[in-house]
CSV table of C-alpha atoms and ligand atoms in Angstrom, one decimal:
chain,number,residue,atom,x,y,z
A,1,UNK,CA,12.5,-25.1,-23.4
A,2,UNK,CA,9.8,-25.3,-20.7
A,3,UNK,CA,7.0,-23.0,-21.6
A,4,UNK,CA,4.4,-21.3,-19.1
A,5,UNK,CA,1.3,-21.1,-21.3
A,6,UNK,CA,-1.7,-19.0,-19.7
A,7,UNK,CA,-5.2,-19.5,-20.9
A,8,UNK,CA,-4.5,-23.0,-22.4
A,9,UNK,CA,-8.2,-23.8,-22.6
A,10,UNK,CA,-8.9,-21.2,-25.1
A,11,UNK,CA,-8.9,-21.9,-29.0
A,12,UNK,CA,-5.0,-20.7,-29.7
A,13,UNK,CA,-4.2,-22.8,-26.1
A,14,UNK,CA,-5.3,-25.8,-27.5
A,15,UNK,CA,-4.7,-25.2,-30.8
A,16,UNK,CA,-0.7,-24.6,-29.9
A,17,UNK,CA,-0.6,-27.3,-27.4
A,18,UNK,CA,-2.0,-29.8,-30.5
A,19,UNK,CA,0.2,-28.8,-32.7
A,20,UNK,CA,3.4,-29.3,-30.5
A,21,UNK,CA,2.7,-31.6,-27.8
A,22,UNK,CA,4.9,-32.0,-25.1
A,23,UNK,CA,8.7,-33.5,-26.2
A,24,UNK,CA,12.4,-33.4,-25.2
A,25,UNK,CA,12.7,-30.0,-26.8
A,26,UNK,CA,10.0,-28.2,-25.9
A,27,UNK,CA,7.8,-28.4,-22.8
A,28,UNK,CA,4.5,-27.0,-22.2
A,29,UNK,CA,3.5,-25.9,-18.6
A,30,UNK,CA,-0.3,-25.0,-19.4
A,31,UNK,CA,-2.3,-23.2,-17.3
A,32,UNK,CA,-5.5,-21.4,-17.1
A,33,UNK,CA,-7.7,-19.5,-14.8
A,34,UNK,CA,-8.2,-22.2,-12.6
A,35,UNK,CA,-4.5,-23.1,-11.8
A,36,UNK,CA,-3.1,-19.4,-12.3
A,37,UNK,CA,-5.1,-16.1,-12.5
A,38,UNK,CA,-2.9,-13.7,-14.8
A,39,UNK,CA,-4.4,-11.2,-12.5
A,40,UNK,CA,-3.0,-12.0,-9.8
A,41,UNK,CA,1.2,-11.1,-9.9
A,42,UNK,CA,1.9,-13.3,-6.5
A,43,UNK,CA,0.1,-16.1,-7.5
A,44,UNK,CA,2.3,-15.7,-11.1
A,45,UNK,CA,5.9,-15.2,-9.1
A,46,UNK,CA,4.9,-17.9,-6.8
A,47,UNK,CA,3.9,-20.3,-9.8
A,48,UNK,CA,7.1,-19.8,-11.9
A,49,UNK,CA,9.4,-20.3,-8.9
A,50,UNK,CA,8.2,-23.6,-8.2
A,51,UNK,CA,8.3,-24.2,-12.2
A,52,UNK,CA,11.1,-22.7,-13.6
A,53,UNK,CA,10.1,-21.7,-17.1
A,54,UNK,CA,12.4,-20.3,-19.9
A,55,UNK,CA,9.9,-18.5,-21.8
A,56,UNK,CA,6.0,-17.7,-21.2
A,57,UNK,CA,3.4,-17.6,-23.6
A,58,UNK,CA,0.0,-15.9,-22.7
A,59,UNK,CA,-3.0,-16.6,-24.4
A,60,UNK,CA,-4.9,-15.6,-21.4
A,61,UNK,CA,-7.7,-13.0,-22.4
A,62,UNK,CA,-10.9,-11.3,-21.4
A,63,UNK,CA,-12.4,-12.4,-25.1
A,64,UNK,CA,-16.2,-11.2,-24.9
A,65,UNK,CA,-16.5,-7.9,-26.7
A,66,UNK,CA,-19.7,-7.0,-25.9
A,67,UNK,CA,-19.6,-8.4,-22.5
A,68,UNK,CA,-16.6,-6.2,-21.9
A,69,UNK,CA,-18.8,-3.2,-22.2
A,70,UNK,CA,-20.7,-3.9,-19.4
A,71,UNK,CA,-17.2,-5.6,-17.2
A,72,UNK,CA,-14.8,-2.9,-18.3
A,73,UNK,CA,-13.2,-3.6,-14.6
A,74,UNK,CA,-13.2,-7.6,-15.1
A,75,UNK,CA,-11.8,-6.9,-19.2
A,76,UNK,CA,-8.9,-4.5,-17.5
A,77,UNK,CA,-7.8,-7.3,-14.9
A,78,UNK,CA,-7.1,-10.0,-17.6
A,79,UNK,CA,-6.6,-7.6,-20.7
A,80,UNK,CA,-4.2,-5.0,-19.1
A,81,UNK,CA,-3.1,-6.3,-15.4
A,82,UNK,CA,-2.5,-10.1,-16.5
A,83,UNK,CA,0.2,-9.1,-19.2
A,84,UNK,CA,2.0,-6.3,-17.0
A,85,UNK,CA,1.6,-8.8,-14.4
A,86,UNK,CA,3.5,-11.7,-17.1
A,87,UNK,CA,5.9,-8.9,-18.6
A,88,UNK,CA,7.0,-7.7,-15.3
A,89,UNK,CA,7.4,-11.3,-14.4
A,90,UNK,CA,9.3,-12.4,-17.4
A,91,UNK,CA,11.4,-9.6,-17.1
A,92,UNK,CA,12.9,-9.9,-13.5
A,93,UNK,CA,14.1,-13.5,-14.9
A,94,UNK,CA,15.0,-12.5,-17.9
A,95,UNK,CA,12.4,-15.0,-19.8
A,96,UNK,CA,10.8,-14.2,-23.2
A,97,UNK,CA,7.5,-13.4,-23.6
A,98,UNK,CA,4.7,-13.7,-26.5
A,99,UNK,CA,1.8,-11.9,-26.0
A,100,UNK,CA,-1.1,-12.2,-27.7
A,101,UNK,CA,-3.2,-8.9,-29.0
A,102,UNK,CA,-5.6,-8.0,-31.5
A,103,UNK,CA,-7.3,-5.5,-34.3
A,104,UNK,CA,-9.3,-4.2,-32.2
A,105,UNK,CA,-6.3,-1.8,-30.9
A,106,UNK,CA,-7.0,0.4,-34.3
A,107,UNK,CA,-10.4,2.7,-34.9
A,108,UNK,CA,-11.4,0.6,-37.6
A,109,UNK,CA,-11.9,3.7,-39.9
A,110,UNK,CA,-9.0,3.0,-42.6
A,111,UNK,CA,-8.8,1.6,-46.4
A,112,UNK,CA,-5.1,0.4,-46.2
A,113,UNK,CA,-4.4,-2.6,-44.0
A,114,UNK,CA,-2.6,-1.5,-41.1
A,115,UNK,CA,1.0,-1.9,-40.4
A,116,UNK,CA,2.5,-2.1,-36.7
A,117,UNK,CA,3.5,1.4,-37.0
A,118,UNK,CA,0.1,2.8,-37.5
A,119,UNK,CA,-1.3,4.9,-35.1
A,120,UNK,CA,-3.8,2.8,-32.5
A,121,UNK,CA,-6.7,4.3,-30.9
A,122,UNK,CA,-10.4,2.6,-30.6
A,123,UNK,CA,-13.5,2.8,-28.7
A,124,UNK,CA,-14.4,-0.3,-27.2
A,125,UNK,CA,-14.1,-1.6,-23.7
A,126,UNK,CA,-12.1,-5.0,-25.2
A,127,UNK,CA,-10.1,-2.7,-27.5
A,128,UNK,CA,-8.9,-0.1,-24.9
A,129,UNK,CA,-8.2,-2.9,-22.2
A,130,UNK,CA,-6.2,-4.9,-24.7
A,131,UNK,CA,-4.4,-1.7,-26.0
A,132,UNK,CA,-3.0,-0.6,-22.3
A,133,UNK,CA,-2.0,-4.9,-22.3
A,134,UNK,CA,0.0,-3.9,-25.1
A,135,UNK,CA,1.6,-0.8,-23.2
A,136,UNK,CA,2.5,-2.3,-20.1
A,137,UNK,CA,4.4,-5.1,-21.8
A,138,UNK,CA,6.0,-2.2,-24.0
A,139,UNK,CA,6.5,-0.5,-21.2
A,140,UNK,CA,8.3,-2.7,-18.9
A,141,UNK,CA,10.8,-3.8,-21.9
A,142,UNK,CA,12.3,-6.8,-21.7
A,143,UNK,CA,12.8,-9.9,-24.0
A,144,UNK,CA,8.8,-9.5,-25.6
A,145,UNK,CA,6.8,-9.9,-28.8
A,146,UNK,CA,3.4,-9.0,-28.7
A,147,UNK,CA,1.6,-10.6,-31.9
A,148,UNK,CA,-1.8,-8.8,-33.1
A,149,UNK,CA,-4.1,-11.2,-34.9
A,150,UNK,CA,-7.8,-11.2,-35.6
A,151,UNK,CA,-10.9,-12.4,-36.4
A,152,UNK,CA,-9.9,-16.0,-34.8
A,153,UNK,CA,-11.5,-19.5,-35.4
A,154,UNK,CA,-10.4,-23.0,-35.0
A,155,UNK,CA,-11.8,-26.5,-34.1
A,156,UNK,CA,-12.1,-25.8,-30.3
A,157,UNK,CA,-14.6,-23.0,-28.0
A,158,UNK,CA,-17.2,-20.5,-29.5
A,159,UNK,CA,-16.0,-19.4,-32.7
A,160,UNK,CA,-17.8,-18.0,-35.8
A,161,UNK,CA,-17.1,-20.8,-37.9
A,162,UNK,CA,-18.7,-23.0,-35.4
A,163,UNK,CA,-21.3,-21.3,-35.0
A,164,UNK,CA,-21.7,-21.1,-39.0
A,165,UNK,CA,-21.6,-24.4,-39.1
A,166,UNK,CA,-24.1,-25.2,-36.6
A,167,UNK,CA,-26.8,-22.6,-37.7
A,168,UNK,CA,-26.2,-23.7,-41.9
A,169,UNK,CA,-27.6,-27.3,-40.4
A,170,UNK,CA,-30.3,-26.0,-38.7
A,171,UNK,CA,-32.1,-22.8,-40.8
A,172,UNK,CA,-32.9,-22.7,-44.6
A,173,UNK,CA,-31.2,-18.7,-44.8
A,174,UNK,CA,-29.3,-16.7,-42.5
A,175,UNK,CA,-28.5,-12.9,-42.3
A,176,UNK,CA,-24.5,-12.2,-42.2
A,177,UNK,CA,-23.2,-8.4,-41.7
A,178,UNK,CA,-21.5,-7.5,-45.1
A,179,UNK,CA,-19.5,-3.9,-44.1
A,180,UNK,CA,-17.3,-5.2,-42.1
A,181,UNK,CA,-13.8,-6.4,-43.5
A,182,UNK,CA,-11.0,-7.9,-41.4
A,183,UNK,CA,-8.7,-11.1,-42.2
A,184,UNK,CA,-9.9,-14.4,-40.8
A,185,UNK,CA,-7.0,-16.4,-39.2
A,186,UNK,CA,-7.2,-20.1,-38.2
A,187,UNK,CA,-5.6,-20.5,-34.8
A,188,UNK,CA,-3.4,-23.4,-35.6
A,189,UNK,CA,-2.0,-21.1,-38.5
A,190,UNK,CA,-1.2,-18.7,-35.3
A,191,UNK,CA,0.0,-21.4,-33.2
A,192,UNK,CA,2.6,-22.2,-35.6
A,193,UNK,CA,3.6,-18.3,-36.2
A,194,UNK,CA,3.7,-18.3,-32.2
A,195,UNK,CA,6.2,-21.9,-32.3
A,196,UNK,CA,8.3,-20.3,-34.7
A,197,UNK,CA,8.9,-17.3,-32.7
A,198,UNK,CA,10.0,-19.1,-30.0
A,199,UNK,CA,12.7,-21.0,-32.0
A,200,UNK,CA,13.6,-17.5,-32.9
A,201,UNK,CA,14.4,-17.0,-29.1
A,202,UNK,CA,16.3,-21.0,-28.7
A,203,UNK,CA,18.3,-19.6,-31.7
A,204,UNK,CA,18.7,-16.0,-30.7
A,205,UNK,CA,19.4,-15.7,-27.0
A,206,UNK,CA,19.6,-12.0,-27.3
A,207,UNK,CA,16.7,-11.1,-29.2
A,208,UNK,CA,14.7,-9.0,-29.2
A,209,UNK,CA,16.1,-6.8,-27.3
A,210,UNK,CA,13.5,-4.6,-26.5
A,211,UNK,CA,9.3,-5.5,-27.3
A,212,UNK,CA,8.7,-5.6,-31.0
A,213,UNK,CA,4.8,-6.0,-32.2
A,214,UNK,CA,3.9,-8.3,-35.4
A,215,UNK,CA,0.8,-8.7,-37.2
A,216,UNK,CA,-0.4,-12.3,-37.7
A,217,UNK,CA,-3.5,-12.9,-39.4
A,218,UNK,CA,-3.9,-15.0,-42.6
A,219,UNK,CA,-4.1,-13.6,-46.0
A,220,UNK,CA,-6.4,-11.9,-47.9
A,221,UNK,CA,-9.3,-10.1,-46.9
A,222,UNK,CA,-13.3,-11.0,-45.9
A,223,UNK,CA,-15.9,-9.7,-44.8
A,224,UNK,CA,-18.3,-12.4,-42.3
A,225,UNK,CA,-20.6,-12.8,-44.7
A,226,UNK,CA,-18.1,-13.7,-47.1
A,227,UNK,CA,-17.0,-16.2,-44.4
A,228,UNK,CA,-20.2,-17.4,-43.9
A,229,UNK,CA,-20.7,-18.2,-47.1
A,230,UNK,CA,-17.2,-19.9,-47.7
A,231,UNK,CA,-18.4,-22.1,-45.0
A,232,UNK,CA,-21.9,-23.1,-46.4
A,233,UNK,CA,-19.8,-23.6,-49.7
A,234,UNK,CA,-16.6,-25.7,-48.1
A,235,UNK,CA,-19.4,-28.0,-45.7
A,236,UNK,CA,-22.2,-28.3,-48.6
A,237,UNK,CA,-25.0,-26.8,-46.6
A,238,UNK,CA,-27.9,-25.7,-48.8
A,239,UNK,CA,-28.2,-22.7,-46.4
A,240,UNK,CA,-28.6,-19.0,-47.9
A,241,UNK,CA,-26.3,-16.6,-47.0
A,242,UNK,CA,-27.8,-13.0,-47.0
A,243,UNK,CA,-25.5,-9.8,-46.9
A,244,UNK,CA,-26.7,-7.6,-44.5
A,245,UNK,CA,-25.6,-4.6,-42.9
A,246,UNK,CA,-24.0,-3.4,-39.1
A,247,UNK,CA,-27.4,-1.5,-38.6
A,248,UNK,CA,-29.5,-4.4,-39.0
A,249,UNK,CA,-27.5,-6.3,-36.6
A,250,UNK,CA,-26.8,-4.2,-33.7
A,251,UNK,CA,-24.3,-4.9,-31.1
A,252,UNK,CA,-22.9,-3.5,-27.5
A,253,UNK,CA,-19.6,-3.0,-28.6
A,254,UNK,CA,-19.3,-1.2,-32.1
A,255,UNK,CA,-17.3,-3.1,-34.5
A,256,UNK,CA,-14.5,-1.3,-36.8
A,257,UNK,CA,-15.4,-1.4,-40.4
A,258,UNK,CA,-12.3,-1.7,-41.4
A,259,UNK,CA,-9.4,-3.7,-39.5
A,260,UNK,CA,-7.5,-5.9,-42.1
A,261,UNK,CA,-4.1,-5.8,-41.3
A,262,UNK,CA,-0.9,-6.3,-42.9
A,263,UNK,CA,1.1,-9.3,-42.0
A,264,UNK,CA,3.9,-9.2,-44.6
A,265,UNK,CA,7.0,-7.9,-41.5
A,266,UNK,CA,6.0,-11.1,-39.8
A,267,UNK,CA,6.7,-12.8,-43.5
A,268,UNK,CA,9.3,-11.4,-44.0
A,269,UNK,CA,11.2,-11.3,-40.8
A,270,UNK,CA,10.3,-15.1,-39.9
A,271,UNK,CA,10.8,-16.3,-43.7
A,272,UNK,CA,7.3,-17.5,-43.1
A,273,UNK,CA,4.7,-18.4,-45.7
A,274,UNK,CA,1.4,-17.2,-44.6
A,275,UNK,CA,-1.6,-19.3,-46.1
A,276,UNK,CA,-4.6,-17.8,-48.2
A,277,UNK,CA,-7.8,-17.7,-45.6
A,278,UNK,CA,-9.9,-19.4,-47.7
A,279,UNK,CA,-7.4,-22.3,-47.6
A,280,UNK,CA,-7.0,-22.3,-44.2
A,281,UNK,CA,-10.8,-22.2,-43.5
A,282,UNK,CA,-11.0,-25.6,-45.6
A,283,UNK,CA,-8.5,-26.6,-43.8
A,284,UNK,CA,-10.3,-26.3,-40.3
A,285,UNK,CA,-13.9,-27.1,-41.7
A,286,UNK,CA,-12.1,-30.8,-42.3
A,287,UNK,CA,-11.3,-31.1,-39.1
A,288,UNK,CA,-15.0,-30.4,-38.0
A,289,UNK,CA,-17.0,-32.0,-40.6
B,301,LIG,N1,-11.0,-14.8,-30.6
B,301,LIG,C1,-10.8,-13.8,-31.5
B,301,LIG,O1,-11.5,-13.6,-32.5
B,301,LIG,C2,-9.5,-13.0,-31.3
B,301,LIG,C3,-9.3,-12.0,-32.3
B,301,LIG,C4,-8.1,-11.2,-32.1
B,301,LIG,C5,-7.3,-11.4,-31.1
B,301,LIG,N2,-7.6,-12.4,-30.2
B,301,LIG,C6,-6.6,-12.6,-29.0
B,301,LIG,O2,-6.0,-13.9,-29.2
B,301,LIG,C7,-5.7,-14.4,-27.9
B,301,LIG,C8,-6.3,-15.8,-27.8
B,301,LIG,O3,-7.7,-15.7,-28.0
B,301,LIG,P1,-8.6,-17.0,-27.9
B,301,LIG,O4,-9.7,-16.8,-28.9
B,301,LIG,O5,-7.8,-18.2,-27.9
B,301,LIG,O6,-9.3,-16.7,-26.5
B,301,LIG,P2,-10.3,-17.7,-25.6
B,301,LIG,O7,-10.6,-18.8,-26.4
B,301,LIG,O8,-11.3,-16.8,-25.1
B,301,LIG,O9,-9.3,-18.2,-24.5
B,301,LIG,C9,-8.9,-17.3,-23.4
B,301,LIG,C10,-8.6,-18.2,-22.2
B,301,LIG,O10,-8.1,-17.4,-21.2
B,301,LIG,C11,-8.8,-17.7,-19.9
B,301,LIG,N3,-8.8,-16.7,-19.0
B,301,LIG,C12,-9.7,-15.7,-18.8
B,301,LIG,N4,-9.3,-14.9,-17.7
B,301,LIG,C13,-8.1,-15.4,-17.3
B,301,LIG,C14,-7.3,-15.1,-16.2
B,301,LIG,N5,-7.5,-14.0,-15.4
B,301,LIG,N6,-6.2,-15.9,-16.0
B,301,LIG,C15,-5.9,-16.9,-16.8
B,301,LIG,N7,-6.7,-17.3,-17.8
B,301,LIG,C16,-7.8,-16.6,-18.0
B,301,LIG,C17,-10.2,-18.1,-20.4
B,301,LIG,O11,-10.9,-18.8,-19.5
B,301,LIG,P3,-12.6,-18.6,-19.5
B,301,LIG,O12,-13.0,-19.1,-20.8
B,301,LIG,O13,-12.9,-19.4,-18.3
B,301,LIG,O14,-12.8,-17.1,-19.3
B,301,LIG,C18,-9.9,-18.9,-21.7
B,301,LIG,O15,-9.6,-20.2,-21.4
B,301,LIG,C19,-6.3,-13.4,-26.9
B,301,LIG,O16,-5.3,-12.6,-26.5
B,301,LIG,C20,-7.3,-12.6,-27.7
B,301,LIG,O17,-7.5,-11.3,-27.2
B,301,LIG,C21,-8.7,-13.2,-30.3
């Protein structure tokens, strides 16, 4: 299977292309902004008839959710043009797709994690843009699984954990909002939720056989303090975590309170064991320590 990946430089890009580097049965063709602009759907017709893939993977995104509020034309180009532009792409070959989308599509005002089937609806630049990705690649049907997932970290690019990790070595304390809860996923855990979807496809040449969303995110539930702290705890940094709230840490884009999501269809569908975050995070911080 030869596999047109889109935004390879970003964490899940590298993290998928790590974790499954290139063999006899799978083929990555990896691309980002430089080499192929999801915005443009020329340059993406042009690119996959000189390659030929069987299935495209787009990890491509407009990631900066505070920047977005100020770009909300630049956010809409990668976050809502690039996968209509991949889905419509995908579909007049009749290639799979695997999008990639996130929390952010739901207010944020909820106590029960969200299921697929909840109803969407936020206000944030990044969350609107990637919500209408999500309905164009619905939309123009087709052979597509869009996989939600959130709060992402990993060993590669700017990531909270990174940042944690940099900041515990340099400051004695450091203030970490405490009222926000989501579910912390380490990217390779999502790169190998996205490799087992596309064995779904190898194995299934008919499915799905119209889009179908998943949540992937790992288990359990944190806030970033909580995170933070797990970090301080996992690396041995005397640093002091201290809970604070959304207010004393203002930002562009308002954060949802609330966005931990339930993963258990993906589970259950994929016969997939989904690790504990805290495990995972260990799992990273060894990689980076
Ligand atoms: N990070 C999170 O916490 C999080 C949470 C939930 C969901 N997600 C979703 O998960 C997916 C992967 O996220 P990530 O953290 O791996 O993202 P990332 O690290 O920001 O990587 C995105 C990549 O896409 C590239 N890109 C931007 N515009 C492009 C364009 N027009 N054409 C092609 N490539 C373009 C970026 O290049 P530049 O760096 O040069 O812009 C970057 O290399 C995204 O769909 C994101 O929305 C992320």
């Amino acid at each position: 299977m030869k596999i047109l990946l889109t935004g390879a430089n970003g964490q899940l890009g590298q993290s998928l292309t790590t974790i499954l580097p290139n063999g006899p049965d799978f083929y990555w063709i990896r691309t980002d902004i430089q080499d192929l602009d999801i915005s443009n759907l020329e340059a993406i017709n042009r690119y996959l008839t000189i390659n030929q893939a069987d299935a495209i993977v787009n990890c491509a995104a407009y990631t900066a959710v505070d920047r977005a509020e100020e770009e909300p034309e630049l956010a809409s180009q990668v976050n809502t043009i690039g996968p209509a532009n991949l889905a419509n792409a995908a579909f007049s070959r009749q290639i799979p797709l695997i999008h990639i989308s996130t929390d952010y599509v739901f207010p944020g005002t909820g106590h029960q994690p969200y299921r697929e089937s909840d109803p969407t609806g936020t206000n944030t630049v990044y969350g609107r843009t990637k919500l209408e990705g999500e309905e164009a690649v619905r939309e123009t049907g087709g052979r597509s699984v869009i996989i939600r997932t959130s709060w992402l970290y990993s060993e590669f690019g700017h990531n909270f954990v990174r940042t944690m990790l940099r900041l515990g070595q340099e400051r004695d304390s450091i203030g970490v909002v405490n009222d926000q809860r989501g579910c912390p996923t380490y990217a390779a855990d999502l790169a190998q939720a996205v490799i087992r979807v596309l064995k779904e496809f190898v194995s299934k040449p008919e499915w799905p056989s119209k889009p179908i969303v998943y949540h992937f995110c790992n288990s359990g539930e944190a806030t970033w303090y909580d995170m933070a702290a797990e970090v301080m705890h996992v690396a041995g940094l005397p640093c002091a975590v201290i809970p604070v709230s959304s207010d004393e840490y203002p930002q562009k884009a308002k954060r949802p309170a609330f966005s931990v999501m339930d993963n258990s269809l993906f589970s259950k569908t994929f016969n997939f064991e989904i690790a504990y975050w805290k495990e995972s995070l260990t799992r990273c911080l060894r990689n980076l320590i």
